[in-house]
Tab-separated table of C-alpha atoms in Angstrom:
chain	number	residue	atom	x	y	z
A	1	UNK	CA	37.693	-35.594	9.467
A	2	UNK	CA	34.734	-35.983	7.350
A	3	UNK	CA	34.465	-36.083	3.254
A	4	UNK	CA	33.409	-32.595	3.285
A	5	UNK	CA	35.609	-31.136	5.594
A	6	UNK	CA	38.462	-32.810	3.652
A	7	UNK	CA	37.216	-31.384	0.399
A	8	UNK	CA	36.637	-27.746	1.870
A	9	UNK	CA	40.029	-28.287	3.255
A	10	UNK	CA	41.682	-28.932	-0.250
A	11	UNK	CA	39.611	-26.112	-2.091
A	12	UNK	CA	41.117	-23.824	0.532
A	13	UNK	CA	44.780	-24.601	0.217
A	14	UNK	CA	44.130	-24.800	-3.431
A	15	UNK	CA	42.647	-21.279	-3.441
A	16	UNK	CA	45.150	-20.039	-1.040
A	17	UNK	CA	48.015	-21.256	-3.400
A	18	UNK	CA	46.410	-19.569	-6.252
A	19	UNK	CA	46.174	-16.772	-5.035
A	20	UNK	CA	49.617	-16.481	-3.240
A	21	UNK	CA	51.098	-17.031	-7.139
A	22	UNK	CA	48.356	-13.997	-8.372
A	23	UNK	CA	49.662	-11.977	-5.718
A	24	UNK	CA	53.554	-13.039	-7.051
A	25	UNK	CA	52.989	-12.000	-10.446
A	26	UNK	CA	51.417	-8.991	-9.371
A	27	UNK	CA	54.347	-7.799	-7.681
A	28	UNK	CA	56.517	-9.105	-10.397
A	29	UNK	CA	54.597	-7.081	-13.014
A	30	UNK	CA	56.035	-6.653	-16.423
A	31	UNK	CA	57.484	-4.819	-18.653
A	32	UNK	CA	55.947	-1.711	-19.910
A	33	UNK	CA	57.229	0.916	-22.848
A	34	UNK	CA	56.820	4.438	-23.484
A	35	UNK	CA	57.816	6.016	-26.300
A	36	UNK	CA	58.506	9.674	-25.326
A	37	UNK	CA	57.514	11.491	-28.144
A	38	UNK	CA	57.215	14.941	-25.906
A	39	UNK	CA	60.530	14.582	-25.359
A	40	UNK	CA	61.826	14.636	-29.367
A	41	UNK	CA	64.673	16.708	-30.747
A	42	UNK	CA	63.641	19.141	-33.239
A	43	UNK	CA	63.133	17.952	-36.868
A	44	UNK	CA	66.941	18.269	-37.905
A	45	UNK	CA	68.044	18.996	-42.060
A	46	UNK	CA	70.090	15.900	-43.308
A	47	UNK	CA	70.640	16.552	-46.702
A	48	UNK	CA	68.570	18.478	-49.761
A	49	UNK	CA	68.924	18.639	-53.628
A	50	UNK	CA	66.561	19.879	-56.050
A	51	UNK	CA	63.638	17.725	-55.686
A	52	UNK	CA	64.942	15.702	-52.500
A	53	UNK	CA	65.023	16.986	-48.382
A	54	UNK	CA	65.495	14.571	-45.833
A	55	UNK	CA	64.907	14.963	-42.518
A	56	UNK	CA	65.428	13.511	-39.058
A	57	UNK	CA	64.662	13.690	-35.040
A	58	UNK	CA	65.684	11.308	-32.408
A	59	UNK	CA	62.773	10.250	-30.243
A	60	UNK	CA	63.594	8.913	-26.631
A	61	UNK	CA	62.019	5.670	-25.182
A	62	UNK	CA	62.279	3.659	-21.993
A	63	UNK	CA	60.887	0.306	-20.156
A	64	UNK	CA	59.141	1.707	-17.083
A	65	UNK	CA	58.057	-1.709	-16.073
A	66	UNK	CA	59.655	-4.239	-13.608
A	67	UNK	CA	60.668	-6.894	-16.346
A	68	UNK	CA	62.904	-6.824	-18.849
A	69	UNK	CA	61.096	-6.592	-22.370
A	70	UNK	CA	61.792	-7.180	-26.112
A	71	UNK	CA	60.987	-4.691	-28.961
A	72	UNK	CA	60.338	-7.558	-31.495
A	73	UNK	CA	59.470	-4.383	-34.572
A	74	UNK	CA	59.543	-1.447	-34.365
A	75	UNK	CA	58.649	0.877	-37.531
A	76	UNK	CA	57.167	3.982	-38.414
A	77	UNK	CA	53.660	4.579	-40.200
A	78	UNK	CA	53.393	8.274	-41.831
A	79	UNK	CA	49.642	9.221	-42.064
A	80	UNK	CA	50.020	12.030	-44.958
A	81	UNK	CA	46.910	11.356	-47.347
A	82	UNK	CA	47.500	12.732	-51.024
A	83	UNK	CA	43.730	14.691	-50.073
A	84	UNK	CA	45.886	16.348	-47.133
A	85	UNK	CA	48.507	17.422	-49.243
A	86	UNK	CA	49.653	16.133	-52.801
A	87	UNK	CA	52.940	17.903	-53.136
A	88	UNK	CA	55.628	15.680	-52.154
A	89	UNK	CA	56.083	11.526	-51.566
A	90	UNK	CA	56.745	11.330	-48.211
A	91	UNK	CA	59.257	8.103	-46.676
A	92	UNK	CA	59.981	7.671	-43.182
A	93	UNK	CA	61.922	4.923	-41.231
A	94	UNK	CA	63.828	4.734	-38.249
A	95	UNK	CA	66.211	2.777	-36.200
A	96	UNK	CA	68.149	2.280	-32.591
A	97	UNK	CA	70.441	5.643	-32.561
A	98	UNK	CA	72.798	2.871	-30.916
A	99	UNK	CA	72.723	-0.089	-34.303
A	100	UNK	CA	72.255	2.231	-36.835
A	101	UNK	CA	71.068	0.515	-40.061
A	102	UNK	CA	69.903	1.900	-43.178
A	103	UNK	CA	67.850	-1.035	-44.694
A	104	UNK	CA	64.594	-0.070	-43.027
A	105	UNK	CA	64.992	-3.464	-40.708
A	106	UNK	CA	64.207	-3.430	-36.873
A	107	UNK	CA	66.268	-6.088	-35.198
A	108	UNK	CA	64.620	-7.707	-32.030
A	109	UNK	CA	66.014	-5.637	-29.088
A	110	UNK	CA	65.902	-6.404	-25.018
A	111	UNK	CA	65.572	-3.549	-23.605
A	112	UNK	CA	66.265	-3.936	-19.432
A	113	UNK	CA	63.544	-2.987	-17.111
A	114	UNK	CA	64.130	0.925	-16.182
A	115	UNK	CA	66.250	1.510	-19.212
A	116	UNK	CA	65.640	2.888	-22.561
A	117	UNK	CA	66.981	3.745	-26.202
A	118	UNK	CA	66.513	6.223	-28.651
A	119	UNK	CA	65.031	5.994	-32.158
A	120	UNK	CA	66.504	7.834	-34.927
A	121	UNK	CA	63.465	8.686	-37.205
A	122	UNK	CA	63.936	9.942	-40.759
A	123	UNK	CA	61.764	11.520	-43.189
A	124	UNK	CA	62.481	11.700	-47.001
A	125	UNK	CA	60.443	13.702	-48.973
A	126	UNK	CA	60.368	14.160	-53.292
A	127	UNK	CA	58.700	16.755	-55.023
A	128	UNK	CA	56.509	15.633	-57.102
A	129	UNK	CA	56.848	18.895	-59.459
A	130	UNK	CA	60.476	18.734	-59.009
A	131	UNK	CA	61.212	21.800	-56.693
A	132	UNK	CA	61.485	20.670	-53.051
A	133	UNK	CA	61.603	24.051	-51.669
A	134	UNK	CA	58.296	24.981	-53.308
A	135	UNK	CA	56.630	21.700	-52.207
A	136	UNK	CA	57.381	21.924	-48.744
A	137	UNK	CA	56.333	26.082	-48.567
A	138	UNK	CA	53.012	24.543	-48.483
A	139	UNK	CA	53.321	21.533	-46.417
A	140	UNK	CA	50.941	20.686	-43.588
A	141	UNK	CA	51.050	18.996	-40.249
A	142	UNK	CA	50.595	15.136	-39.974
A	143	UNK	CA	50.393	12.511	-37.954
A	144	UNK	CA	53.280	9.821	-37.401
A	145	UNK	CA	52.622	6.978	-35.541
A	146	UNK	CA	55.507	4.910	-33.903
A	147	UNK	CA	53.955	1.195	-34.503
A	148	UNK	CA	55.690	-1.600	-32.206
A	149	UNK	CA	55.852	-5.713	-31.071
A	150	UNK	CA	56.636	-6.035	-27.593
A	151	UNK	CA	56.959	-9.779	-25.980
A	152	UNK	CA	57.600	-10.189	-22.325
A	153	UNK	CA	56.261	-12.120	-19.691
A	154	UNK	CA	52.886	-12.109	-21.012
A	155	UNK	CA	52.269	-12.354	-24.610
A	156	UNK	CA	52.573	-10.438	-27.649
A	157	UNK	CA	50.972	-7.194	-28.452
A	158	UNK	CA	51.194	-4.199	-31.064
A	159	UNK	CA	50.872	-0.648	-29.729
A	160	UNK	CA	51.225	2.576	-31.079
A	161	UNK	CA	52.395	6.054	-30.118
A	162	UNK	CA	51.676	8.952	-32.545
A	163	UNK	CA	53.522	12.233	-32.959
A	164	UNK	CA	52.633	15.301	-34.911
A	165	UNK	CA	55.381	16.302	-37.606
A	166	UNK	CA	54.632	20.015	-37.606
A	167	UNK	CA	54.983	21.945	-41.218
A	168	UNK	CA	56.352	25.129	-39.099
A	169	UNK	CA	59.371	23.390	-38.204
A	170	UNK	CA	60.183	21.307	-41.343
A	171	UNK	CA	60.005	24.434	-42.493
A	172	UNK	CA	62.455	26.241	-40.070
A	173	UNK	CA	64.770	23.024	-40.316
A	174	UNK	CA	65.116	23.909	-43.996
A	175	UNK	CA	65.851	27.874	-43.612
A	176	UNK	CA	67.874	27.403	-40.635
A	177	UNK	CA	70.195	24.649	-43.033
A	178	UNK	CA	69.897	26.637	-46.252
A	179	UNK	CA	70.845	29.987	-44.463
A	180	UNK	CA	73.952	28.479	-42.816
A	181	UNK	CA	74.940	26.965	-46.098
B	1	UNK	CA	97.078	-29.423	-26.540
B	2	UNK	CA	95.226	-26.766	-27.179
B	3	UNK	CA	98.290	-24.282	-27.853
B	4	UNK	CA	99.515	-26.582	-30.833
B	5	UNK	CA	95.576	-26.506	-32.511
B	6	UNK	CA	94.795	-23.911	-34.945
B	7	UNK	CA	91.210	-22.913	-35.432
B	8	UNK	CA	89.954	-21.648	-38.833
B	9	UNK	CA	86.206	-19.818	-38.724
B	10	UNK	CA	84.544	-20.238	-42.315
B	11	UNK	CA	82.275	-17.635	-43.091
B	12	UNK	CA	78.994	-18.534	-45.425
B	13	UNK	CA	76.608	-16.582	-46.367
B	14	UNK	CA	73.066	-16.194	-43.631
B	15	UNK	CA	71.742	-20.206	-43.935
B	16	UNK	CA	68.012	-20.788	-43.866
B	17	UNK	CA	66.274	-23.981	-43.655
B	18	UNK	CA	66.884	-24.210	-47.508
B	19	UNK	CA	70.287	-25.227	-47.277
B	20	UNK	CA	71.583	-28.515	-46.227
B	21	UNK	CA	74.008	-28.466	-43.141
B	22	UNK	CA	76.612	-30.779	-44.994
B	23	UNK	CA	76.751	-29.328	-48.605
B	24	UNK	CA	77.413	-26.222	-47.124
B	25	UNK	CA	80.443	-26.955	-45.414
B	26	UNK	CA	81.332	-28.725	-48.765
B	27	UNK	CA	80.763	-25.568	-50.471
B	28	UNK	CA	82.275	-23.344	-48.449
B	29	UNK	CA	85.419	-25.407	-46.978
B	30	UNK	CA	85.968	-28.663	-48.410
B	31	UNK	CA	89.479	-27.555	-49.863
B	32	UNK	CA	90.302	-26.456	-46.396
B	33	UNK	CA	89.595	-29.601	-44.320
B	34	UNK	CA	92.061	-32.386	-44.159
B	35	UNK	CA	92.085	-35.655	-42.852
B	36	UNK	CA	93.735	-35.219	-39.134
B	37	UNK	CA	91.082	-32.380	-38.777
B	38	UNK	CA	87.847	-31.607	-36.943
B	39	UNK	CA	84.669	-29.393	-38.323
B	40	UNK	CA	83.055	-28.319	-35.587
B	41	UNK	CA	79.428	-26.566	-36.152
B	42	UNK	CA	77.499	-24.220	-34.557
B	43	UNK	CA	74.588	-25.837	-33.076
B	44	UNK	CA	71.850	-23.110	-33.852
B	45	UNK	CA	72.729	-22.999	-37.560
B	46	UNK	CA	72.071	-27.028	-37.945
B	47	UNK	CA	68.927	-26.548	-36.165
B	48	UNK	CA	68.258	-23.522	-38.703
B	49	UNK	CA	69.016	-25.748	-41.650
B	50	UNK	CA	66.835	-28.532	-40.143
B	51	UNK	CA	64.054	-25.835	-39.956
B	52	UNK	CA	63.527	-26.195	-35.880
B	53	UNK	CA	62.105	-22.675	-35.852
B	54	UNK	CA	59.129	-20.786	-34.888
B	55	UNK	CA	57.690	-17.565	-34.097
B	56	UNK	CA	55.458	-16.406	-31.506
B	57	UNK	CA	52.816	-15.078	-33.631
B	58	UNK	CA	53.003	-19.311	-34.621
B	59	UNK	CA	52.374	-20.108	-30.864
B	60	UNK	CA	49.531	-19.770	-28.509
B	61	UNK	CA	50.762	-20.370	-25.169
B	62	UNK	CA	48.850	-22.649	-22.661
B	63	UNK	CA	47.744	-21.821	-18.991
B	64	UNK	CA	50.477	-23.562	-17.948
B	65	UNK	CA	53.206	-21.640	-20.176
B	66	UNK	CA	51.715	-18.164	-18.824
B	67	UNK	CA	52.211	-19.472	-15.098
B	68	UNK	CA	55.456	-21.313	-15.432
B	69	UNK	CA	57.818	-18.678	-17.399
B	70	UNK	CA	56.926	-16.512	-14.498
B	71	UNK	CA	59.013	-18.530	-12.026
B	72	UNK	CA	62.100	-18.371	-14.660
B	73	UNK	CA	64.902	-15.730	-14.137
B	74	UNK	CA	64.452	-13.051	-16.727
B	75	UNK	CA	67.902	-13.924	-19.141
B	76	UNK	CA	66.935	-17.611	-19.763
B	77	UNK	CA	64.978	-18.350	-22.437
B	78	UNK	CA	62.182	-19.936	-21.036
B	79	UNK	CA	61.167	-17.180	-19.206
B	80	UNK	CA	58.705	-15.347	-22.207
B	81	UNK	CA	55.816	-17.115	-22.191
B	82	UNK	CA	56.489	-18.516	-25.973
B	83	UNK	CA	59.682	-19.566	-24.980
B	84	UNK	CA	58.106	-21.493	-22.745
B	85	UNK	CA	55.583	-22.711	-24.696
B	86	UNK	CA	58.004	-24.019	-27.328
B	87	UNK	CA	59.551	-25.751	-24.951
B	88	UNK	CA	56.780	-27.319	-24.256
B	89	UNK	CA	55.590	-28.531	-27.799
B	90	UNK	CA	58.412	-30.616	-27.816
B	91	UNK	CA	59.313	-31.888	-24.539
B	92	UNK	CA	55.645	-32.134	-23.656
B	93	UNK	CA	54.379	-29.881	-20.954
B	94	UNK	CA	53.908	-32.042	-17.895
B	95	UNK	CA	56.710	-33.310	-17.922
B	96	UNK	CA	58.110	-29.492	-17.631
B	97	UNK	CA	55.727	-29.006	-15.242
B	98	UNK	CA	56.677	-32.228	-12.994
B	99	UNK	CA	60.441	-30.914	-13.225
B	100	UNK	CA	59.527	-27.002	-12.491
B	101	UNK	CA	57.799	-27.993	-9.496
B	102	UNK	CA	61.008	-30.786	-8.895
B	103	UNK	CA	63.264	-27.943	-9.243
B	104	UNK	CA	61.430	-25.417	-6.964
B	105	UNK	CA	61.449	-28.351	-4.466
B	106	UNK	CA	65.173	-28.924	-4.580
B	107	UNK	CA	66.387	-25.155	-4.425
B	108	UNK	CA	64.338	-24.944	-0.989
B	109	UNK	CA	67.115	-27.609	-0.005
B	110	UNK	CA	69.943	-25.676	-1.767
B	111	UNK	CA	70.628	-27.763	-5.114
B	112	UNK	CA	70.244	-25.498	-8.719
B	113	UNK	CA	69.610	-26.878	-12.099
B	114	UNK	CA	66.964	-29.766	-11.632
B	115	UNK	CA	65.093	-27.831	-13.424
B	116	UNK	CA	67.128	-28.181	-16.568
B	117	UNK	CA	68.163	-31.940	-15.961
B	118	UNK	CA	64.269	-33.330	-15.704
B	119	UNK	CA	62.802	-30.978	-18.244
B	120	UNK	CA	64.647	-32.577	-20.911
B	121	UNK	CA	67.569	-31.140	-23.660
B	122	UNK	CA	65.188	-28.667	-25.682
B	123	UNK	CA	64.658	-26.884	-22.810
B	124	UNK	CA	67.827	-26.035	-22.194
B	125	UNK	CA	69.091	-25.399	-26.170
B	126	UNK	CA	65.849	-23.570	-27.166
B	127	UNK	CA	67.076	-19.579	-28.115
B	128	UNK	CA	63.989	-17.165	-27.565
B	129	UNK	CA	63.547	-13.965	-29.743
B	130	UNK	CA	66.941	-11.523	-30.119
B	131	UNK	CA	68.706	-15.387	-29.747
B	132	UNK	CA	69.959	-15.219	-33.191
B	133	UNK	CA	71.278	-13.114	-36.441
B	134	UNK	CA	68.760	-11.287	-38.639
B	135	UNK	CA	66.295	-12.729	-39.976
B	136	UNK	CA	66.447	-14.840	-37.094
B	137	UNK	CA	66.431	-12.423	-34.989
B	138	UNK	CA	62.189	-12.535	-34.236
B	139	UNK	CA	62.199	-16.480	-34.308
B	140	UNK	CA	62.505	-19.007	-31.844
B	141	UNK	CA	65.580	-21.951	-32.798
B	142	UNK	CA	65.149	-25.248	-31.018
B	143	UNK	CA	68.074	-27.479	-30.472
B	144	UNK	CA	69.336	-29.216	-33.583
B	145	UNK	CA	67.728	-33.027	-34.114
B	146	UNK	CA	70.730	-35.832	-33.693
B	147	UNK	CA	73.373	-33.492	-33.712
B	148	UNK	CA	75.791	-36.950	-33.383
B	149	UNK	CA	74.301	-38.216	-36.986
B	150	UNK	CA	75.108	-34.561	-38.561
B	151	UNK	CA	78.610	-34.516	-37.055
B	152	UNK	CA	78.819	-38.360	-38.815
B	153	UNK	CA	77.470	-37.192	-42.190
B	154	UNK	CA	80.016	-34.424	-42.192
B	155	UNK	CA	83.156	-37.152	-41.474
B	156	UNK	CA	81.682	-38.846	-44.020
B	157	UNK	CA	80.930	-36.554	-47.085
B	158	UNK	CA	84.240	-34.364	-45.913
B	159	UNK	CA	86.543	-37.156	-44.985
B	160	UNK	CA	88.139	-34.986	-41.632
B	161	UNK	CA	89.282	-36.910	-38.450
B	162	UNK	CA	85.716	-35.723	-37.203
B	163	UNK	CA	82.725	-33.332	-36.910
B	164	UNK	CA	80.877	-31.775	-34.116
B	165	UNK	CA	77.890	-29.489	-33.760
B	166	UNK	CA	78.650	-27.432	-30.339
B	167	UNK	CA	76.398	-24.411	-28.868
B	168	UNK	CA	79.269	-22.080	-27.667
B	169	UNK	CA	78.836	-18.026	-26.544
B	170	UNK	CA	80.732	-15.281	-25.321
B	171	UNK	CA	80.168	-16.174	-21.534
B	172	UNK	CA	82.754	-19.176	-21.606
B	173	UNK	CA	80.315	-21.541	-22.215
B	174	UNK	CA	80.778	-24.424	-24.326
B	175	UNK	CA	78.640	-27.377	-24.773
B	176	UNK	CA	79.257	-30.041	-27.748
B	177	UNK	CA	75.671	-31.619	-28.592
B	178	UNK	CA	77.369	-34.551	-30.223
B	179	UNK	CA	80.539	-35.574	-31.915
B	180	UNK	CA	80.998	-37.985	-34.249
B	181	UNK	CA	82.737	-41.685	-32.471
B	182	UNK	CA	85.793	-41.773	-30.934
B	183	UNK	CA	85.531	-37.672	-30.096
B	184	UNK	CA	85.739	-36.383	-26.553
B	185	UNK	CA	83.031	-33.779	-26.322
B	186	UNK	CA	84.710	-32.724	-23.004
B	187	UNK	CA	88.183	-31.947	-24.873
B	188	UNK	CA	86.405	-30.207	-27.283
B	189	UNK	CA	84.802	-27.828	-25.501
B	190	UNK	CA	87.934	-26.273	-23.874
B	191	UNK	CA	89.426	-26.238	-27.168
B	192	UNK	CA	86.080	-24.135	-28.150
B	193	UNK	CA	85.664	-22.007	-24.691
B	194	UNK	CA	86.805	-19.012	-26.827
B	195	UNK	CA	83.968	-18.942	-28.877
B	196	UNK	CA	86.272	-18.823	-32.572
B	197	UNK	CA	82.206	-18.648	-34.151
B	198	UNK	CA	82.636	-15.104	-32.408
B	199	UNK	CA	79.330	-13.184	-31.663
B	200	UNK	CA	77.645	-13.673	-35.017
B	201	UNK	CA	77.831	-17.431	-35.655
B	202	UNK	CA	75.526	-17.472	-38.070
B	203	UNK	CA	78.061	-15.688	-40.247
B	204	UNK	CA	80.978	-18.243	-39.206
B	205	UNK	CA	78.835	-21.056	-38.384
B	206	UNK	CA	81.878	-23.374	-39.416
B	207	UNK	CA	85.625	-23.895	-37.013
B	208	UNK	CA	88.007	-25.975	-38.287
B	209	UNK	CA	90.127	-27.429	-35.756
B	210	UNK	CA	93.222	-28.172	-37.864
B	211	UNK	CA	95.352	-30.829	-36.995
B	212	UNK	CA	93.704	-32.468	-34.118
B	213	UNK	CA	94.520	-35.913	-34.839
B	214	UNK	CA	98.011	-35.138	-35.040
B	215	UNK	CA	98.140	-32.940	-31.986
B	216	UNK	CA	95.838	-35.574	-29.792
B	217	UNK	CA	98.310	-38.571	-31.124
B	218	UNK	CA	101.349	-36.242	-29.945
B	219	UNK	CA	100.025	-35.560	-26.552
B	220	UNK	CA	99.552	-39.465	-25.917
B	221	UNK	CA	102.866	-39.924	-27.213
């Protein structure tokens, strides 16, 4: 066998190894979320005083890929300009329905290829004028955005999923609580 | 022996790479150690102390990471891509190539773990993200530094029988990292299969084995 021959001979096993391990991690794959926001409960009262309502929903999500994958944050990110509406402060957190925690913290999560969680979001809003109930009468749809850190067999990335918090049904949340109370 | 030992968990408060390893056990359980005892410590809160942590946002991962944490099984550590890649900061990463491609060579002829015995000891102790407590929780820990020299400091500041820094879980796994001389790592970790840390050793990073001298001098008798 000559030079080239042996050198065409190497390139070919070389290329036929790399593509024999492209062809592996294809099939391997990785892991993949979706946040199911279409798939929400209904905004649900938690508790109201005068100037206070808070609100929450549980939001559904799942690893549809074929790796196991970690959530390393998760939070939420309320898009409610004061030139949309300037009637109430608006707060909004959330956390695994399964390790509830109140201090606004996302701990790092593995989350099993073909399995999922569910997020318990909350929403606090304040009156600025004092009067919750009168605030909210006016309120108007916005945007939410579900803002997290995956890591998995590739690297890290930041994605987003947005929901719409409709007015209608803050709205019916707090008549549907106030009526039964 | 194990039957006569009773083992004490100390809680402290989270520790963070601010905090010194050995004041802390002075702090939080000198008046409980005496001399025929052992201090055993949990081997991801030394590292913590010794600040052997990183993140993945601190990490760009080579070729080599990206292709080699593919061909780990999912649950070890080394199988994200900055696990990997810490692993290979410090163990350097041909050498964890030469003993991935070892080990893929030896489990065509049936024999596991060469992997782990050429790629050297951080590869084995390194806990990816989720590893640890919050804060820790988003970090990668590396395997404490001379885990024998802490265990020595601690016999020395604390005045015990002797010290150890072991990595033990809930799977009945218990590996002592080093021990300070005249120890038996082997004895110690069936006396720490249990896991007396418990699930969150970051908030009992400390065991006191009370007694040990006594009970070890008793069983030769």
């Amino acid at each position: 066998m000559g030079i080239v021959e042996l050198v065409v001979s190497i390139i070919i096993v070389l290329v036929a190894v790399a593509l024999v391990i492209w062809l592996y991690f294809i099939r391997q794959g990785d892991a993949e979320f979706e946040f199911l926001v279409d798939q929400r409960t209904g905004l649900k009262l938690d508790s109201i005083n005068s100037n206070v309502a808070v609100f929450s929903c549980k939001v559904p999500f799942v690893n549809k890929g074929m790796q196991d994958g970690t959530i390393m944050d998760c939070y939420t990110r309320h898009l409610l300009p004061r030139e949309q509406y300037d009637g109430v402060e608006l707060a909004s957190w959330l956390a695994v329905e399964t390790r509830p925690r109140n201090d606004g913290y996302f701990e790092a999560l593995i989350v099993p290829k073909t399995t999922g969680e569910t997020l318990d979001i909350t929403l606090k809003f304040t009156a600025k004028d004092n009067d919750i109930k009168v605030a909210l009468a006016d309120m108007v749809d916005f945007s939410l955005d579900i803002v997290y850190q995956v890591v998995a067999r590739r690297e890290w990335y930041i994605a987003k999923q947005r929901m719409i918090v409709v007015a209608d049904e803050l709205i019916q949340a707090l008549n549907a609580e106030t009526t039964r109370a | 022996m194990n039957m006569e030992l009773e083992l004490i968990p100390v809680k402290t408060r989270i520790l963070t790479p601010k905090d010194d390893i050995v004041d802390t056990i002075e702090k939080y359980a000198k008046d409980m150690i005496g001399p025929d005892d052992v201090v055993s410590v949990a081997e991801s809160v030394v590292a913590i102390t010794q600040g052997r942590i990183t993140s993945p946002e601190e990490l760009a991962p080579c070729f080599l990471a990206k292709v080699m944490c593919r061909f780990v099984p999912q649950k070890g550590s080394l199988s994200s891509v900055y696990g990997m890649q810490a692993a290979m900061a410090v163990e350097g990463k041909w050498r964890m190539a030469f003993a991935m491609l070892a080990g893929l060579l030896a489990k065509l002829i049936g024999r596991n773990g060469v992997f782990y015995e050429l790629a050297g000891e951080q590869a084995a102790l390194i806990d990816d993200v989720t590893g640890t407590m919050p804060p820790f929780d988003k970090s990668i820990v590396y395997g404490p530094h001379d885990p024998s020299g802490v265990a020595e400091a601690i016999k020395a500041r604390l005045g015990c029988h002797g010290a150890a820094v072991a990595d033990v879980n809930d799977l009945k796994r218990a590996a002592v990292l080093g021990v300070t001389k005249g120890l038996e790592p082997a004895s110690l970790s069936k006396i720490l299969i249990d896991n007396p840390f418990g699930n969150a050793s970051q908030r009992t990073p400390i065991v006191i084995i009370k007694n040990y001298a006594k009970a070890l001098a008793k069983a030769n008798a």
